[in-house]
Amino acid sequence: MATCRVRSSALLTALMVLLAGCASSAVTRPKQEVTAESYRNETAKGFVVLSALWGRTWNCAQFVNGQLWSFGFDRLPSVITADNATADIVLEGSPSYGGGPATNYVLMLDPGEYALATFAIKVASTTDAKIENVGRARLFEGGKPIGGTFTVKAGELVYIGHFGLDCYKEPTIWRYYPGGREGFEHYKQVVKEQFPFLDVRHMQFRLFQTSRLGRDYVLPP
């Protein structure tokens, strides 16, 4: 993953498409992940597609390397206030997962709005390695989410982004995306290969909305 701040470059777009590969068995699958049976039988839920880039990024800010470790979302309005409480939705990498393709997920969720509530990053220097946790104290202000949100309605299949690491100034989570109509169509086919029961023809491109952890982007016609 490129560590420069020009995240919308052609190189990044090509890399995002390349990395949208099959799921890795080295990561933990979230409890909300859809199955063929639940997809066929559930009409009251919405379906959210996202990908995570769990691999290490070398020369990450002031560190030898950095790695996205986990991230989670709360359904709004959230009754969870503790900074380190487990989020409603949790996605986790693996200590042994050093790289490889993106891990793709399709989550079956109650309709509504969801906010980024937690994330953790592992960083390593020449002498030490540690996990840095960010929680609601930094991602909410006055009970309102400032990290970013996404929405899903009943019956929708919506893509909200690729979540990975950014290393500009300091390591942080960042929302990426495959650029252009061609890139999104390719990604839809990758998801279809992994989840053949999905009707990806009607997958919507509606990115996780954030002013701090990603750039606005509208898919061209």
PDB file of N, CA, C and O in Angstrom, residues 4-61:
ATOM      1  N   CYS A   4       1.922   7.576   0.514  1.00  0.00           N
ATOM      2  CA  CYS A   4       1.827   9.010   0.250  1.00  0.00           C
ATOM      3  C   CYS A   4       0.401   9.486   0.480  1.00  0.00           C
ATOM      4  O   CYS A   4      -0.539   8.703   0.520  1.00  0.00           O
ATOM      5  N   ARG A   5       0.219  10.794   0.574  1.00  0.00           N
ATOM      6  CA  ARG A   5      -1.095  11.344   0.863  1.00  0.00           C
ATOM      7  C   ARG A   5      -1.947  11.518  -0.383  1.00  0.00           C
ATOM      8  O   ARG A   5      -3.141  11.771  -0.295  1.00  0.00           O
ATOM      9  N   VAL A   6      -1.377  11.342  -1.550  1.00  0.00           N
ATOM     10  CA  VAL A   6      -2.162  11.472  -2.773  1.00  0.00           C
ATOM     11  C   VAL A   6      -2.881  10.145  -3.001  1.00  0.00           C
ATOM     12  O   VAL A   6      -2.479   9.320  -3.803  1.00  0.00           O
ATOM     13  N   ARG A   7      -3.974   9.929  -2.286  1.00  0.00           N
ATOM     14  CA  ARG A   7      -4.618   8.629  -2.234  1.00  0.00           C
ATOM     15  C   ARG A   7      -5.495   8.361  -3.441  1.00  0.00           C
ATOM     16  O   ARG A   7      -5.977   7.254  -3.624  1.00  0.00           O
ATOM     17  N   SER A   8      -5.753   9.356  -4.271  1.00  0.00           N
ATOM     18  CA  SER A   8      -6.636   9.166  -5.413  1.00  0.00           C
ATOM     19  C   SER A   8      -5.864   8.946  -6.711  1.00  0.00           C
ATOM     20  O   SER A   8      -6.419   9.036  -7.784  1.00  0.00           O
ATOM     21  N   SER A   9      -4.588   8.648  -6.621  1.00  0.00           N
ATOM     22  CA  SER A   9      -3.757   8.490  -7.806  1.00  0.00           C
ATOM     23  C   SER A   9      -4.145   7.244  -8.587  1.00  0.00           C
ATOM     24  O   SER A   9      -4.762   6.322  -8.080  1.00  0.00           O
ATOM     25  N   ALA A  10      -3.748   7.213  -9.862  1.00  0.00           N
ATOM     26  CA  ALA A  10      -4.021   6.043 -10.698  1.00  0.00           C
ATOM     27  C   ALA A  10      -3.358   4.803 -10.133  1.00  0.00           C
ATOM     28  O   ALA A  10      -3.891   3.697 -10.207  1.00  0.00           O
ATOM     29  N   LEU A  11      -2.143   4.975  -9.554  1.00  0.00           N
ATOM     30  CA  LEU A  11      -1.446   3.830  -8.969  1.00  0.00           C
ATOM     31  C   LEU A  11      -2.241   3.240  -7.826  1.00  0.00           C
ATOM     32  O   LEU A  11      -2.391   2.017  -7.711  1.00  0.00           O
ATOM     33  N   LEU A  12      -2.810   4.098  -6.967  1.00  0.00           N
ATOM     34  CA  LEU A  12      -3.595   3.612  -5.843  1.00  0.00           C
ATOM     35  C   LEU A  12      -4.843   2.910  -6.344  1.00  0.00           C
ATOM     36  O   LEU A  12      -5.210   1.846  -5.842  1.00  0.00           O
ATOM     37  N   THR A  13      -5.505   3.464  -7.362  1.00  0.00           N
ATOM     38  CA  THR A  13      -6.700   2.841  -7.906  1.00  0.00           C
ATOM     39  C   THR A  13      -6.395   1.453  -8.432  1.00  0.00           C
ATOM     40  O   THR A  13      -7.121   0.492  -8.162  1.00  0.00           O
ATOM     41  N   ALA A  14      -5.300   1.328  -9.177  1.00  0.00           N
ATOM     42  CA  ALA A  14      -4.936   0.019  -9.708  1.00  0.00           C
ATOM     43  C   ALA A  14      -4.626  -0.964  -8.583  1.00  0.00           C
ATOM     44  O   ALA A  14      -4.989  -2.141  -8.648  1.00  0.00           O
ATOM     45  N   LEU A  15      -3.961  -0.485  -7.558  1.00  0.00           N
ATOM     46  CA  LEU A  15      -3.600  -1.353  -6.450  1.00  0.00           C
ATOM     47  C   LEU A  15      -4.833  -1.812  -5.697  1.00  0.00           C
ATOM     48  O   LEU A  15      -4.946  -2.969  -5.290  1.00  0.00           O
ATOM     49  N   MET A  16      -5.824  -0.919  -5.533  1.00  0.00           N
ATOM     50  CA  MET A  16      -7.036  -1.287  -4.830  1.00  0.00           C
ATOM     51  C   MET A  16      -7.773  -2.389  -5.560  1.00  0.00           C
ATOM     52  O   MET A  16      -8.295  -3.321  -4.963  1.00  0.00           O
ATOM     53  N   VAL A  17      -7.844  -2.291  -6.884  1.00  0.00           N
ATOM     54  CA  VAL A  17      -8.502  -3.332  -7.662  1.00  0.00           C
ATOM     55  C   VAL A  17      -7.746  -4.642  -7.540  1.00  0.00           C
ATOM     56  O   VAL A  17      -8.324  -5.717  -7.372  1.00  0.00           O
ATOM     57  N   LEU A  18      -6.424  -4.586  -7.620  1.00  0.00           N
ATOM     58  CA  LEU A  18      -5.604  -5.778  -7.516  1.00  0.00           C
ATOM     59  C   LEU A  18      -5.776  -6.455  -6.172  1.00  0.00           C
ATOM     60  O   LEU A  18      -5.846  -7.685  -6.073  1.00  0.00           O
ATOM     61  N   LEU A  19      -5.878  -5.658  -5.116  1.00  0.00           N
ATOM     62  CA  LEU A  19      -5.962  -6.216  -3.776  1.00  0.00           C
ATOM     63  C   LEU A  19      -7.348  -6.718  -3.414  1.00  0.00           C
ATOM     64  O   LEU A  19      -7.520  -7.357  -2.381  1.00  0.00           O
ATOM     65  N   ALA A  20      -8.346  -6.455  -4.238  1.00  0.00           N
ATOM     66  CA  ALA A  20      -9.701  -6.896  -3.909  1.00  0.00           C
ATOM     67  C   ALA A  20      -9.869  -8.363  -4.264  1.00  0.00           C
ATOM     68  O   ALA A  20     -10.683  -8.761  -5.077  1.00  0.00           O
ATOM     69  N   GLY A  21      -9.055  -9.205  -3.637  1.00  0.00           N
ATOM     70  CA  GLY A  21      -9.029 -10.619  -3.956  1.00  0.00           C
ATOM     71  C   GLY A  21      -9.860 -11.439  -3.011  1.00  0.00           C
ATOM     72  O   GLY A  21     -10.747 -10.962  -2.339  1.00  0.00           O
ATOM     73  N   CYS A  22      -9.569 -12.728  -2.967  1.00  0.00           N
ATOM     74  CA  CYS A  22     -10.347 -13.643  -2.145  1.00  0.00           C
ATOM     75  C   CYS A  22     -10.070 -13.401  -0.668  1.00  0.00           C
ATOM     76  O   CYS A  22      -9.080 -12.800  -0.285  1.00  0.00           O
ATOM     77  N   ALA A  23     -10.987 -13.925   0.162  1.00  0.00           N
ATOM     78  CA  ALA A  23     -10.836 -13.755   1.601  1.00  0.00           C
ATOM     79  C   ALA A  23      -9.694 -14.621   2.105  1.00  0.00           C
ATOM     80  O   ALA A  23      -9.369 -15.659   1.554  1.00  0.00           O
ATOM     81  N   SER A  24      -9.069 -14.182   3.177  1.00  0.00           N
ATOM     82  CA  SER A  24      -8.013 -14.964   3.797  1.00  0.00           C
ATOM     83  C   SER A  24      -8.547 -15.707   4.992  1.00  0.00           C
ATOM     84  O   SER A  24      -9.323 -15.178   5.781  1.00  0.00           O
ATOM     85  N   SER A  25      -8.160 -16.966   5.141  1.00  0.00           N
ATOM     86  CA  SER A  25      -8.584 -17.755   6.291  1.00  0.00           C
ATOM     87  C   SER A  25      -7.838 -17.348   7.542  1.00  0.00           C
ATOM     88  O   SER A  25      -8.128 -17.849   8.621  1.00  0.00           O
ATOM     89  N   ALA A  26      -6.874 -16.425   7.409  1.00  0.00           N
ATOM     90  CA  ALA A  26      -6.076 -16.023   8.562  1.00  0.00           C
ATOM     91  C   ALA A  26      -6.754 -14.967   9.409  1.00  0.00           C
ATOM     92  O   ALA A  26      -6.245 -14.590  10.450  1.00  0.00           O
ATOM     93  N   VAL A  27      -7.901 -14.460   8.972  1.00  0.00           N
ATOM     94  CA  VAL A  27      -8.586 -13.418   9.725  1.00  0.00           C
ATOM     95  C   VAL A  27      -9.882 -13.962  10.299  1.00  0.00           C
ATOM     96  O   VAL A  27     -10.455 -14.923   9.807  1.00  0.00           O
ATOM     97  N   THR A  28     -10.349 -13.313  11.365  1.00  0.00           N
ATOM     98  CA  THR A  28     -11.593 -13.695  12.019  1.00  0.00           C
ATOM     99  C   THR A  28     -12.776 -13.131  11.250  1.00  0.00           C
ATOM    100  O   THR A  28     -12.782 -11.955  10.898  1.00  0.00           O
ATOM    101  N   ARG A  29     -13.774 -13.937  10.996  1.00  0.00           N
ATOM    102  CA  ARG A  29     -14.958 -13.471  10.292  1.00  0.00           C
ATOM    103  C   ARG A  29     -15.966 -12.897  11.279  1.00  0.00           C
ATOM    104  O   ARG A  29     -16.193 -13.468  12.347  1.00  0.00           O
ATOM    105  N   PRO A  30     -16.573 -11.754  10.999  1.00  0.00           N
ATOM    106  CA  PRO A  30     -17.513 -11.126  11.940  1.00  0.00           C
ATOM    107  C   PRO A  30     -18.812 -11.917  12.041  1.00  0.00           C
ATOM    108  O   PRO A  30     -19.221 -12.605  11.099  1.00  0.00           O
ATOM    109  N   LYS A  31     -19.480 -11.798  13.171  1.00  0.00           N
ATOM    110  CA  LYS A  31     -20.700 -12.570  13.408  1.00  0.00           C
ATOM    111  C   LYS A  31     -21.836 -12.141  12.487  1.00  0.00           C
ATOM    112  O   LYS A  31     -22.783 -12.913  12.261  1.00  0.00           O
ATOM    113  N   GLN A  32     -21.774 -10.927  11.939  1.00  0.00           N
ATOM    114  CA  GLN A  32     -22.850 -10.438  11.059  1.00  0.00           C
ATOM    115  C   GLN A  32     -22.670 -10.870   9.607  1.00  0.00           C
ATOM    116  O   GLN A  32     -23.472 -10.498   8.749  1.00  0.00           O
ATOM    117  N   GLU A  33     -21.631 -11.640   9.305  1.00  0.00           N
ATOM    118  CA  GLU A  33     -21.388 -11.971   7.909  1.00  0.00           C
ATOM    119  C   GLU A  33     -22.520 -12.825   7.344  1.00  0.00           C
ATOM    120  O   GLU A  33     -23.004 -13.755   7.978  1.00  0.00           O
ATOM    121  N   VAL A  34     -22.944 -12.498   6.127  1.00  0.00           N
ATOM    122  CA  VAL A  34     -24.086 -13.140   5.512  1.00  0.00           C
ATOM    123  C   VAL A  34     -23.714 -14.538   5.012  1.00  0.00           C
ATOM    124  O   VAL A  34     -22.546 -14.824   4.705  1.00  0.00           O
ATOM    125  N   THR A  35     -24.704 -15.403   4.947  1.00  0.00           N
ATOM    126  CA  THR A  35     -24.573 -16.720   4.328  1.00  0.00           C
ATOM    127  C   THR A  35     -25.587 -16.808   3.195  1.00  0.00           C
ATOM    128  O   THR A  35     -26.511 -15.990   3.093  1.00  0.00           O
ATOM    129  N   ALA A  36     -25.435 -17.832   2.363  1.00  0.00           N
ATOM    130  CA  ALA A  36     -26.383 -17.998   1.261  1.00  0.00           C
ATOM    131  C   ALA A  36     -27.803 -18.163   1.790  1.00  0.00           C
ATOM    132  O   ALA A  36     -28.764 -17.599   1.243  1.00  0.00           O
ATOM    133  N   GLU A  37     -27.959 -18.902   2.876  1.00  0.00           N
ATOM    134  CA  GLU A  37     -29.289 -19.136   3.440  1.00  0.00           C
ATOM    135  C   GLU A  37     -29.880 -17.857   4.023  1.00  0.00           C
ATOM    136  O   GLU A  37     -31.045 -17.523   3.767  1.00  0.00           O
ATOM    137  N   SER A  38     -29.088 -17.123   4.784  1.00  0.00           N
ATOM    138  CA  SER A  38     -29.617 -15.903   5.390  1.00  0.00           C
ATOM    139  C   SER A  38     -29.919 -14.847   4.326  1.00  0.00           C
ATOM    140  O   SER A  38     -30.866 -14.068   4.464  1.00  0.00           O
ATOM    141  N   TYR A  39     -29.146 -14.829   3.256  1.00  0.00           N
ATOM    142  CA  TYR A  39     -29.380 -13.866   2.180  1.00  0.00           C
ATOM    143  C   TYR A  39     -30.705 -14.153   1.479  1.00  0.00           C
ATOM    144  O   TYR A  39     -31.460 -13.231   1.153  1.00  0.00           O
ATOM    145  N   ARG A  40     -31.002 -15.424   1.260  1.00  0.00           N
ATOM    146  CA  ARG A  40     -32.241 -15.794   0.569  1.00  0.00           C
ATOM    147  C   ARG A  40     -33.471 -15.554   1.435  1.00  0.00           C
ATOM    148  O   ARG A  40     -34.533 -15.185   0.934  1.00  0.00           O
ATOM    149  N   ASN A  41     -33.345 -15.766   2.741  1.00  0.00           N
ATOM    150  CA  ASN A  41     -34.510 -15.794   3.617  1.00  0.00           C
ATOM    151  C   ASN A  41     -34.775 -14.500   4.363  1.00  0.00           C
ATOM    152  O   ASN A  41     -35.813 -14.366   5.015  1.00  0.00           O
ATOM    153  N   GLU A  42     -33.861 -13.539   4.299  1.00  0.00           N
ATOM    154  CA  GLU A  42     -34.000 -12.317   5.092  1.00  0.00           C
ATOM    155  C   GLU A  42     -34.401 -11.150   4.209  1.00  0.00           C
ATOM    156  O   GLU A  42     -33.714 -10.815   3.243  1.00  0.00           O
ATOM    157  N   THR A  43     -35.521 -10.517   4.535  1.00  0.00           N
ATOM    158  CA  THR A  43     -35.988  -9.363   3.758  1.00  0.00           C
ATOM    159  C   THR A  43     -36.006  -8.079   4.578  1.00  0.00           C
ATOM    160  O   THR A  43     -36.160  -6.996   4.005  1.00  0.00           O
ATOM    161  N   ALA A  44     -35.846  -8.193   5.892  1.00  0.00           N
ATOM    162  CA  ALA A  44     -35.927  -7.011   6.749  1.00  0.00           C
ATOM    163  C   ALA A  44     -34.573  -6.382   7.016  1.00  0.00           C
ATOM    164  O   ALA A  44     -34.491  -5.319   7.637  1.00  0.00           O
ATOM    165  N   LYS A  45     -33.503  -7.007   6.555  1.00  0.00           N
ATOM    166  CA  LYS A  45     -32.145  -6.522   6.817  1.00  0.00           C
ATOM    167  C   LYS A  45     -31.581  -5.817   5.584  1.00  0.00           C
ATOM    168  O   LYS A  45     -32.082  -5.941   4.466  1.00  0.00           O
ATOM    169  N   GLY A  46     -30.492  -5.093   5.798  1.00  0.00           N
ATOM    170  CA  GLY A  46     -29.706  -4.541   4.717  1.00  0.00           C
ATOM    171  C   GLY A  46     -28.381  -5.272   4.630  1.00  0.00           C
ATOM    172  O   GLY A  46     -27.953  -5.928   5.588  1.00  0.00           O
ATOM    173  N   PHE A  47     -27.709  -5.164   3.501  1.00  0.00           N
ATOM    174  CA  PHE A  47     -26.458  -5.893   3.270  1.00  0.00           C
ATOM    175  C   PHE A  47     -25.360  -4.901   2.894  1.00  0.00           C
ATOM    176  O   PHE A  47     -25.508  -4.123   1.954  1.00  0.00           O
ATOM    177  N   VAL A  48     -24.281  -4.925   3.661  1.00  0.00           N
ATOM    178  CA  VAL A  48     -23.186  -3.972   3.511  1.00  0.00           C
ATOM    179  C   VAL A  48     -21.933  -4.708   3.058  1.00  0.00           C
ATOM    180  O   VAL A  48     -21.517  -5.689   3.679  1.00  0.00           O
ATOM    181  N   VAL A  49     -21.348  -4.217   1.982  1.00  0.00           N
ATOM    182  CA  VAL A  49     -20.124  -4.793   1.422  1.00  0.00           C
ATOM    183  C   VAL A  49     -18.960  -3.868   1.749  1.00  0.00           C
ATOM    184  O   VAL A  49     -19.045  -2.652   1.537  1.00  0.00           O
ATOM    185  N   LEU A  50     -17.877  -4.432   2.251  1.00  0.00           N
ATOM    186  CA  LEU A  50     -16.659  -3.670   2.504  1.00  0.00           C
ATOM    187  C   LEU A  50     -15.461  -4.596   2.423  1.00  0.00           C
ATOM    188  O   LEU A  50     -15.616  -5.819   2.455  1.00  0.00           O
ATOM    189  N   SER A  51     -14.291  -4.011   2.332  1.00  0.00           N
ATOM    190  CA  SER A  51     -13.048  -4.775   2.309  1.00  0.00           C
ATOM    191  C   SER A  51     -12.071  -4.181   3.301  1.00  0.00           C
ATOM    192  O   SER A  51     -12.119  -2.974   3.586  1.00  0.00           O
ATOM    193  N   ALA A  52     -11.195  -5.031   3.836  1.00  0.00           N
ATOM    194  CA  ALA A  52     -10.174  -4.582   4.783  1.00  0.00           C
ATOM    195  C   ALA A  52      -8.803  -4.982   4.282  1.00  0.00           C
ATOM    196  O   ALA A  52      -8.600  -6.094   3.791  1.00  0.00           O
ATOM    197  N   LEU A  53      -7.857  -4.068   4.411  1.00  0.00           N
ATOM    198  CA  LEU A  53      -6.463  -4.295   4.037  1.00  0.00           C
ATOM    199  C   LEU A  53      -5.675  -4.495   5.324  1.00  0.00           C
ATOM    200  O   LEU A  53      -5.296  -3.541   5.993  1.00  0.00           O
ATOM    201  N   TRP A  54      -5.458  -5.770   5.673  1.00  0.00           N
ATOM    202  CA  TRP A  54      -4.842  -6.107   6.955  1.00  0.00           C
ATOM    203  C   TRP A  54      -3.314  -6.208   6.884  1.00  0.00           C
ATOM    204  O   TRP A  54      -2.667  -6.374   7.910  1.00  0.00           O
ATOM    205  N   GLY A  55      -2.738  -6.118   5.713  1.00  0.00           N
ATOM    206  CA  GLY A  55      -1.295  -6.322   5.586  1.00  0.00           C
ATOM    207  C   GLY A  55      -0.462  -5.192   6.163  1.00  0.00           C
ATOM    208  O   GLY A  55      -0.945  -4.073   6.378  1.00  0.00           O
ATOM    209  N   ARG A  56       0.809  -5.466   6.414  1.00  0.00           N
ATOM    210  CA  ARG A  56       1.731  -4.461   6.950  1.00  0.00           C
ATOM    211  C   ARG A  56       2.089  -3.420   5.890  1.00  0.00           C
ATOM    212  O   ARG A  56       2.186  -3.718   4.706  1.00  0.00           O
ATOM    213  N   THR A  57       2.281  -2.193   6.363  1.00  0.00           N
ATOM    214  CA  THR A  57       2.810  -1.114   5.539  1.00  0.00           C
ATOM    215  C   THR A  57       4.180  -0.741   6.081  1.00  0.00           C
ATOM    216  O   THR A  57       4.307  -0.386   7.257  1.00  0.00           O
ATOM    217  N   TRP A  58       5.190  -0.839   5.261  1.00  0.00           N
ATOM    218  CA  TRP A  58       6.560  -0.571   5.702  1.00  0.00           C
ATOM    219  C   TRP A  58       6.866   0.919   5.606  1.00  0.00           C
ATOM    220  O   TRP A  58       6.305   1.633   4.785  1.00  0.00           O
ATOM    221  N   ASN A  59       7.803   1.372   6.499  1.00  0.00           N
ATOM    222  CA  ASN A  59       8.167   2.793   6.573  1.00  0.00           C
ATOM    223  C   ASN A  59       6.915   3.648   6.763  1.00  0.00           C
ATOM    224  O   ASN A  59       6.638   4.581   6.000  1.00  0.00           O
ATOM    225  N   CYS A  60       6.170   3.309   7.793  1.00  0.00           N
ATOM    226  CA  CYS A  60       4.896   3.953   8.076  1.00  0.00           C
ATOM    227  C   CYS A  60       5.111   5.095   9.065  1.00  0.00           C
ATOM    228  O   CYS A  60       5.361   4.858  10.261  1.00  0.00           O
ATOM    229  N   ALA A  61       5.044   6.337   8.549  1.00  0.00           N
ATOM    230  CA  ALA A  61       5.329   7.518   9.363  1.00  0.00           C
ATOM    231  C   ALA A  61       6.692   7.335  10.028  1.00  0.00           C
ATOM    232  O   ALA A  61       7.679   7.053   9.352  1.00  0.00           O
TER     233      ALA A  61
END
